[in-house]
């Protein structure tokens, strides 16, 4: 293998692959993944990483552009690591995500003809994020991390946060806060923003807040309120959710609503049924499932999310929550559920979680995933022991980016 790092090569690229790149071939036949290239293009690219079977490259110049290539909206596109598909119009992004998901299920999951439906569009392809995380750039600026690096690219504009968050970040003056690592901006119902200052100092900073916002300092010790409220209120399908600064919530509230609609329309819920909601967070899905079943069990590791869950589902007698790691709790959980909903982090399901679900033999499994590769790996296990994959539906939670959210339905 010759050392090609930093070599500039001209490449004809084929299909888009997961991760925001398109695939071509080097002269020696190895696959090369060129970020920001589009199918059908001839591009000039610089090799950045070389492995035995493939290489990674960054786009230097588009020699023959695809007829589908459009002008990106944002001046930081390509330098900032946040967006990958601004050069494709939105309907084409949705098709690409369907194809990439199908490809991942075939290649990683060895699933012959995966029943992947069309991607459900985000009602807002821009200005959809209720939560962004900004890093500090030199000179009191804020920015996002560059692709594949920890370098912070200062930003002057971003078309992903909901508008009230976009009005907020240019007003922040963060230079004077010692030990600050990241800043989260979250938007609650009624356009109420919260600024989450993240650090490791153990000492909350002293600051004056002259904006109508809540400000919370978050470190390993927990959260300290510096101004306003201690938690956000989020709204999905007319239901309000308490969400603590350290707790997860789906970043695109409208698409979260579409996912809830989808689950309610497709899950075989019955008033005598038992459902486990594993990785339940603050109870988004549980809150809509609980009124339709006899017993719902939530499992969640994050203490603040569990506190929120307890508040958000307080009205339901038939709900139990277990706080801890799913892999520790599930193997000892009594009872046989009719259905199990899982919504794990990117790493997917740990082996003890899959084993415990298979042991419980639910009639159906709904798998909400934000990572096609781990989804493919995990679906394969369920299919191998006799579950039928009925459908995989991508939901475009993250327009303009390569990320793919999906819901898969399996039946025994
Ligand atoms: C993708 S979020 C989904 C949350 C929820 N279903 C929702 O839609 O809001 C994943 C959740 O799993 C939790 N989590 C991560 N690792 C876990 C583990 N090992 N056991 C249980 N919960 C875990 C996280 O704290 C987070 O709340």
Coordinates of C-alpha atoms in Angstrom, one line a residue, residues 279 326-328 330-331 347-359 377-378 381-382:
X279 CA -34.6 4.3 27.0
X326 CA -31.2 -1.0 30.6
X327 CA -28.6 -3.8 30.4
X328 CA -28.7 -4.1 34.2
X330 CA -34.0 -5.7 31.8
X331 CA -32.5 -9.1 32.5
X347 CA -24.4 2.8 20.1
X348 CA -27.6 0.8 19.8
X349 CA -28.6 -2.1 22.0
X350 CA -26.2 -3.9 24.4
X351 CA -26.2 -7.6 24.1
X352 CA -27.9 -8.2 27.5
X353 CA -30.7 -5.9 26.3
X354 CA -31.3 -7.9 23.2
X355 CA -31.0 -11.2 25.1
X356 CA -33.5 -10.0 27.7
X357 CA -36.0 -8.8 25.1
X358 CA -35.7 -12.2 23.2
X359 CA -36.2 -13.9 26.5
X377 CA -26.7 -4.9 13.5
X378 CA -29.4 -5.2 16.1
X381 CA -30.3 -10.4 15.7
X382 CA -34.1 -10.1 16.1

